[in-house]
GROMACS .gro file of N, CA, C and O in nm:
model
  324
    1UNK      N    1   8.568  10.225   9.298
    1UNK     CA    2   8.707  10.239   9.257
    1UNK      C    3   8.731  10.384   9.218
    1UNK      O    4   8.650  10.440   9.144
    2UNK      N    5   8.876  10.469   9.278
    2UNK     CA    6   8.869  10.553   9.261
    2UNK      C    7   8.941  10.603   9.075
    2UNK      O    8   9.049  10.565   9.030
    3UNK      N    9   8.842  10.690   9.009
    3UNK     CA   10   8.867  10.725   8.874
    3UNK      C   11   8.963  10.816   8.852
    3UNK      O   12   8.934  10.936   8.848
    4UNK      N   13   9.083  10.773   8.836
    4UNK     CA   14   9.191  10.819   8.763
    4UNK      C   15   9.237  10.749   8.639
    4UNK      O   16   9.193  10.643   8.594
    5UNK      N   17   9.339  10.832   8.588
    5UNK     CA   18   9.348  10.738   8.433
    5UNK      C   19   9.481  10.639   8.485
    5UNK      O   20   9.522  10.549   8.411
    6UNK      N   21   9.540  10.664   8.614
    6UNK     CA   22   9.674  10.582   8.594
    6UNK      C   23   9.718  10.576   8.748
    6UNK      O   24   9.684  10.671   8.819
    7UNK      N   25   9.806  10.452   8.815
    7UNK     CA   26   9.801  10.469   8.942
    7UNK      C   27   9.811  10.265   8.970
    7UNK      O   28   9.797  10.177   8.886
    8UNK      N   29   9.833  10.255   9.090
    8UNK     CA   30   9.831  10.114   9.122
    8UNK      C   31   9.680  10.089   9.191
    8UNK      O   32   9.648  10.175   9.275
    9UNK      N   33   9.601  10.003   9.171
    9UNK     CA   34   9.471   9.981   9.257
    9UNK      C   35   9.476   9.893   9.387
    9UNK      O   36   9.491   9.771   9.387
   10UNK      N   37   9.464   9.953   9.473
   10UNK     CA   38   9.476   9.922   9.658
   10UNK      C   39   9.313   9.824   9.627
   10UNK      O   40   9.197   9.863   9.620
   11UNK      N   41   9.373   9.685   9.616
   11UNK     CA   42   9.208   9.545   9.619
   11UNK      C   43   9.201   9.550   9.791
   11UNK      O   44   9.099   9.501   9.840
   12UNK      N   45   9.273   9.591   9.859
   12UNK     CA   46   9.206   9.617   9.993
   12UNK      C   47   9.350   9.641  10.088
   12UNK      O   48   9.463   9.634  10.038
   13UNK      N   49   9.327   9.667  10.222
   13UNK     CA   50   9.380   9.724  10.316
   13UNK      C   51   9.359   9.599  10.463
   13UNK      O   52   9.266   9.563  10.534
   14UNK      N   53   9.474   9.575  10.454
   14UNK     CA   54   9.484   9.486  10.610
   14UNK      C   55   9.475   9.620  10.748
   14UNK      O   56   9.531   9.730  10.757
   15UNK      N   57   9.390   9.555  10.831
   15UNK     CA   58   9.406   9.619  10.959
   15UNK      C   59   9.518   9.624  11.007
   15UNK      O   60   9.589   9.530  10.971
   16UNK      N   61   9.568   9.703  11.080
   16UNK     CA   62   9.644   9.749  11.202
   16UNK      C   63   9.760   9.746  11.095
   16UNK      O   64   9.861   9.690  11.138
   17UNK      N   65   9.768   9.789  10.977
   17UNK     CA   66   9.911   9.829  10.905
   17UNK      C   67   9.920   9.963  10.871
   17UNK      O   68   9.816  10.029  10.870
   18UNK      N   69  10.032  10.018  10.842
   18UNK     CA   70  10.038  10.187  10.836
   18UNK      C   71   9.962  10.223  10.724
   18UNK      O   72   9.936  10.343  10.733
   19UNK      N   73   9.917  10.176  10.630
   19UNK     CA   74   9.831  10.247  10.545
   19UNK      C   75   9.687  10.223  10.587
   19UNK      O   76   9.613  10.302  10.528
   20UNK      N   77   9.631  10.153  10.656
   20UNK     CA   78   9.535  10.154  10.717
   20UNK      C   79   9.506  10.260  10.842
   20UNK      O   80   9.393  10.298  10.874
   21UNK      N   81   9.600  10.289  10.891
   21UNK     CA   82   9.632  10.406  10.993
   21UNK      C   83   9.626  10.517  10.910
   21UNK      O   84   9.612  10.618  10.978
   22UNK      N   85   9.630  10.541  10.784
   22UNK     CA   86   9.651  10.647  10.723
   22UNK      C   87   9.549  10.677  10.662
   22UNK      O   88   9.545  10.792  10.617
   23UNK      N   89   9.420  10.575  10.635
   23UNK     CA   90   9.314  10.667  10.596
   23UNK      C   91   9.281  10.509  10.490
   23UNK      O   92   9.174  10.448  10.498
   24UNK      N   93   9.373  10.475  10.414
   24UNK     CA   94   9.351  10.427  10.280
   24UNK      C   95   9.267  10.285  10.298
   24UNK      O   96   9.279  10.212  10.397
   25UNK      N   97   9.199  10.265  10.212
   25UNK     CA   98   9.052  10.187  10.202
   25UNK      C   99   9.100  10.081  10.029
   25UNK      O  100   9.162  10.105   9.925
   26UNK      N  101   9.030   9.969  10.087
   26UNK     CA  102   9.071   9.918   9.917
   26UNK      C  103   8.919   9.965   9.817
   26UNK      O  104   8.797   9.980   9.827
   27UNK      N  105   9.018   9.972   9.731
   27UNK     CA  106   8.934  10.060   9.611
   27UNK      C  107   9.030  10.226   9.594
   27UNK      O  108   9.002  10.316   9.515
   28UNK      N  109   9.108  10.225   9.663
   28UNK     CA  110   9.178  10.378   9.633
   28UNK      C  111   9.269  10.299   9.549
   28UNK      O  112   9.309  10.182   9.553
   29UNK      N  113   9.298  10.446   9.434
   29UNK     CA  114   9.436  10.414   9.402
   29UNK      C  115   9.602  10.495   9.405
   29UNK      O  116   9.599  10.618   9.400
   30UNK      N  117   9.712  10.441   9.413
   30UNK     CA  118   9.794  10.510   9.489
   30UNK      C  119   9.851  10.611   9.323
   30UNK      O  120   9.848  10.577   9.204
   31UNK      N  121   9.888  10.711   9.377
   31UNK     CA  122   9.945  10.751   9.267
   31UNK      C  123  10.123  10.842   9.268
   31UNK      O  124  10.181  10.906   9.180
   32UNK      N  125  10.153  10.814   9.380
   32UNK     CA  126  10.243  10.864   9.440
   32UNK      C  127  10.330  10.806   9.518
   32UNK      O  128  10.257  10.738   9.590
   33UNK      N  129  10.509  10.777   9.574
   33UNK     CA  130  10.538  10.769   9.707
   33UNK      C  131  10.642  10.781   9.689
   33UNK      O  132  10.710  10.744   9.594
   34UNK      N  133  10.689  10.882   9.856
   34UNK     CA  134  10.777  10.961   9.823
   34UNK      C  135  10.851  11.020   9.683
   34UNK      O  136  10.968  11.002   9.649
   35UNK      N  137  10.758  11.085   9.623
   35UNK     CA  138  10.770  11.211   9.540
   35UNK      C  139  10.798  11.116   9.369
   35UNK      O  140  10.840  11.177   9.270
   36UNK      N  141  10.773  11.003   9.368
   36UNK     CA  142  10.779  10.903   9.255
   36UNK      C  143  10.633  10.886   9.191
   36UNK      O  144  10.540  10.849   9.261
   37UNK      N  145  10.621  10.909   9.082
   37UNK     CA  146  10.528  10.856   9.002
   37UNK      C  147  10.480  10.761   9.018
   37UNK      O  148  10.560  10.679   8.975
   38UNK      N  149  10.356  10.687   9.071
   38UNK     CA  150  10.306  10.569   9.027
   38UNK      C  151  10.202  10.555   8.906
   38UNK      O  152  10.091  10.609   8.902
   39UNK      N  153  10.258  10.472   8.809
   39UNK     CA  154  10.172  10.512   8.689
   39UNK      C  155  10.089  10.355   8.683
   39UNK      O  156   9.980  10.356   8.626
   40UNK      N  157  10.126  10.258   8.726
   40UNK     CA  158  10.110  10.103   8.708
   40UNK      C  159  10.132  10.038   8.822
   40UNK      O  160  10.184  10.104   8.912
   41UNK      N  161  10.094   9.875   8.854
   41UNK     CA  162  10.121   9.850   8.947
   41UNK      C  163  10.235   9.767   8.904
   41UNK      O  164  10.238   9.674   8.985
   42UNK      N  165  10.313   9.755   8.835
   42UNK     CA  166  10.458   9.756   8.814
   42UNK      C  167  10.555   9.887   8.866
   42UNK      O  168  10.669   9.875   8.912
   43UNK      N  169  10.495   9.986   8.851
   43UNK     CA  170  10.605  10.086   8.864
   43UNK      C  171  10.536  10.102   9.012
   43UNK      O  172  10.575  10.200   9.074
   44UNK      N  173  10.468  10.044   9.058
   44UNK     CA  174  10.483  10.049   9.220
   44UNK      C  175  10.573   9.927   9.300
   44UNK      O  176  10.600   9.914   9.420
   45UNK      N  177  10.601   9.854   9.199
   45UNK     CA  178  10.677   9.751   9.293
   45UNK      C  179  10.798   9.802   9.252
   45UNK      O  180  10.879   9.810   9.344
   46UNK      N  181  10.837   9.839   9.147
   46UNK     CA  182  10.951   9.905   9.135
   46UNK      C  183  10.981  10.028   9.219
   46UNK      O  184  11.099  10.060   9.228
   47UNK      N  185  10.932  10.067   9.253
   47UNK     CA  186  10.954  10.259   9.321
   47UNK      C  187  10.940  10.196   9.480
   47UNK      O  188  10.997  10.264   9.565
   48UNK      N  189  10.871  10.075   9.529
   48UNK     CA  190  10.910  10.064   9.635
   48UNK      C  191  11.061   9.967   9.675
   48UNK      O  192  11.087   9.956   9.795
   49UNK      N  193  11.103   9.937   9.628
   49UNK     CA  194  11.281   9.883   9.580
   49UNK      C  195  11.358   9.999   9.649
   49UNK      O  196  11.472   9.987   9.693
   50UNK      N  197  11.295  10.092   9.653
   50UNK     CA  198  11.363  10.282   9.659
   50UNK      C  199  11.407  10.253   9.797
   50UNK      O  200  11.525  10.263   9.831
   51UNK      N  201  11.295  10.210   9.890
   51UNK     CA  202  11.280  10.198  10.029
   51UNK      C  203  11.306  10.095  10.148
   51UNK      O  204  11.346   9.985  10.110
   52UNK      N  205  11.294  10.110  10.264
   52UNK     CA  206  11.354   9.991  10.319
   52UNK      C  207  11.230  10.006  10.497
   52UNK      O  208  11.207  10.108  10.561
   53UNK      N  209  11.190   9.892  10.517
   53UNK     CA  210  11.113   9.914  10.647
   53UNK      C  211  11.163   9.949  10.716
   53UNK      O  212  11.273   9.904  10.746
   54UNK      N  213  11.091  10.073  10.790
   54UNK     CA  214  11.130  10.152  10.911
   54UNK      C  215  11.151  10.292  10.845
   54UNK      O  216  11.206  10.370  10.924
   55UNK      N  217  11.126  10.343  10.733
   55UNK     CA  218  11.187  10.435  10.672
   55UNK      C  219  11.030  10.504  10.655
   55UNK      O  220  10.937  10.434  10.613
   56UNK      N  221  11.011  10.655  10.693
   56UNK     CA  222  10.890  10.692  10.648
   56UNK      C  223  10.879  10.756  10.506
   56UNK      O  224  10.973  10.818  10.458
   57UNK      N  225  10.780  10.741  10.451
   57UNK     CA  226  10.758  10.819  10.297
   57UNK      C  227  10.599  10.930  10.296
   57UNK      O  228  10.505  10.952  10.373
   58UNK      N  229  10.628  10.958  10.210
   58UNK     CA  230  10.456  11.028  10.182
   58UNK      C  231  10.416  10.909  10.063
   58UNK      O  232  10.490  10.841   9.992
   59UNK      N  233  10.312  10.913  10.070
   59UNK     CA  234  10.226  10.846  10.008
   59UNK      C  235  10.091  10.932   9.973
   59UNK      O  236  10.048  11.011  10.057
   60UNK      N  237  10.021  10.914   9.839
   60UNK     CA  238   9.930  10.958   9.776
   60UNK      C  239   9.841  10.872   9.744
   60UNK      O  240   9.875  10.756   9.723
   61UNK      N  241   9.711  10.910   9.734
   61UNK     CA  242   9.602  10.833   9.682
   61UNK      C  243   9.518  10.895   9.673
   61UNK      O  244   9.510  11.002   9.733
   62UNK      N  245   9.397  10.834   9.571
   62UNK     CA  246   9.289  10.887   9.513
   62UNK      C  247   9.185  10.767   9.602
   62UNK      O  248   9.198  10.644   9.598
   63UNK      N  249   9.079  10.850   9.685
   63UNK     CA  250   8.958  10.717   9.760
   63UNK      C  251   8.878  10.697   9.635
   63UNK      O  252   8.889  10.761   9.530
   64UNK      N  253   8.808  10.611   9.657
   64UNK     CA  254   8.695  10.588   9.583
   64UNK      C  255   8.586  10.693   9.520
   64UNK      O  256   8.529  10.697   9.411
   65UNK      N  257   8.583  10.787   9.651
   65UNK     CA  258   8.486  10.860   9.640
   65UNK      C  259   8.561  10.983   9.562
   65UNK      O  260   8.501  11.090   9.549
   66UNK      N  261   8.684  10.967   9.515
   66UNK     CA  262   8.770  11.081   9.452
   66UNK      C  263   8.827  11.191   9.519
   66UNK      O  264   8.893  11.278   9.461
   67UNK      N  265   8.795  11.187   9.678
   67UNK     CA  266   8.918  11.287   9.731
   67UNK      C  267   9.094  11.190   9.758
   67UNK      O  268   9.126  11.073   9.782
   68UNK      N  269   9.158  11.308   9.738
   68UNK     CA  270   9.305  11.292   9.678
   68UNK      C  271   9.356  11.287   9.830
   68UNK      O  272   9.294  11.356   9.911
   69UNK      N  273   9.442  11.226   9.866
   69UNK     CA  274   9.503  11.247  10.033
   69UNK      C  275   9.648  11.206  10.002
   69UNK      O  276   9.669  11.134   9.905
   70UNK      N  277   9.753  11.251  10.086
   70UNK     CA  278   9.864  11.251  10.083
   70UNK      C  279   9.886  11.202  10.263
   70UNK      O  280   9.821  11.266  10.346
   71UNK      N  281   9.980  11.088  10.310
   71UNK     CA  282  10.053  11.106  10.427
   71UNK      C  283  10.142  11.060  10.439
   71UNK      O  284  10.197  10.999  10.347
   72UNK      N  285  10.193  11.071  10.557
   72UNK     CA  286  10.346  10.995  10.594
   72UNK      C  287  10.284  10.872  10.658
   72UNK      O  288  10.206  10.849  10.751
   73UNK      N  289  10.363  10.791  10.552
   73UNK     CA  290  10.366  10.630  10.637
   73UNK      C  291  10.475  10.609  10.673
   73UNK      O  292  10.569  10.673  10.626
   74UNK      N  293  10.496  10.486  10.790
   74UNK     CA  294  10.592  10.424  10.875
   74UNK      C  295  10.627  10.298  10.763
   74UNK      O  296  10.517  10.250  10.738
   75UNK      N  297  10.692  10.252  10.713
   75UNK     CA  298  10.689  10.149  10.627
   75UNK      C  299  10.697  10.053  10.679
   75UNK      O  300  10.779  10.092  10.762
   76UNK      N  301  10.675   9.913  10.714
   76UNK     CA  302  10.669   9.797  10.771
   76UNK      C  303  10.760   9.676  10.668
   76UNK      O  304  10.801   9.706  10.555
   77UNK      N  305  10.773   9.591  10.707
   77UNK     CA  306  10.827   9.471  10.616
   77UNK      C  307  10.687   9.430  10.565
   77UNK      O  308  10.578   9.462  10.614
   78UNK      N  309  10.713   9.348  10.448
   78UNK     CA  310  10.559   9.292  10.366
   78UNK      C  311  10.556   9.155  10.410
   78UNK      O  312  10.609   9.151  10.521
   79UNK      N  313  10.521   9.051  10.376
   79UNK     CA  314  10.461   8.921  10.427
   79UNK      C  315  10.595   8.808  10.361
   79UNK      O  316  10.645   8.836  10.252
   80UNK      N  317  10.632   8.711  10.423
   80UNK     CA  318  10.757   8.656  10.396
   80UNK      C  319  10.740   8.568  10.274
   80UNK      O  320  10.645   8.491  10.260
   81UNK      N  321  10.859   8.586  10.171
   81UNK     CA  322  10.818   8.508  10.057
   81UNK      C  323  10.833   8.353  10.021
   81UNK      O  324  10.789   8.310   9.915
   0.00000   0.00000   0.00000
């Protein structure tokens, strides 16, 4: 798990989705998207409200192993509720 003091924790990564295209592994944690603070994984479900699928963002994260990566994701719809 990657060691930061604050951030949402990625418990894993589905294949063939844009953050999996982007590098991110579960055990990272996000700390960023499009230019928003993620401090909790509350204020990540909140900050993604911001957005709408089909819309790209940057996204941030810390891997496990502690390098920091930033990219543009494609945003997708999430799983039907």
């Amino acid at each position: 798990i990657a060691n930061v003091s604050s951030g949402a924790l990625v418990a894993g990564v589905l294949c063939n989705t844009p953050v999996a295209s982007a590098g991110m592994t579960g055990g990272a944690v996000i700390t960023s998207i499009g230019g928003y603070a993620i401090t909790s994984p509350a204020s990540l479900t909140q900050v993604l409200g911001h957005f709408h699928p089909g819309q790209n963002t940057s996204v941030t994260w810390v891997a496990p192993g502690g390098q920091k990566h930033t990219s543009t994701v494609h945003l997708a719809a999430g799983p039907a509720k």
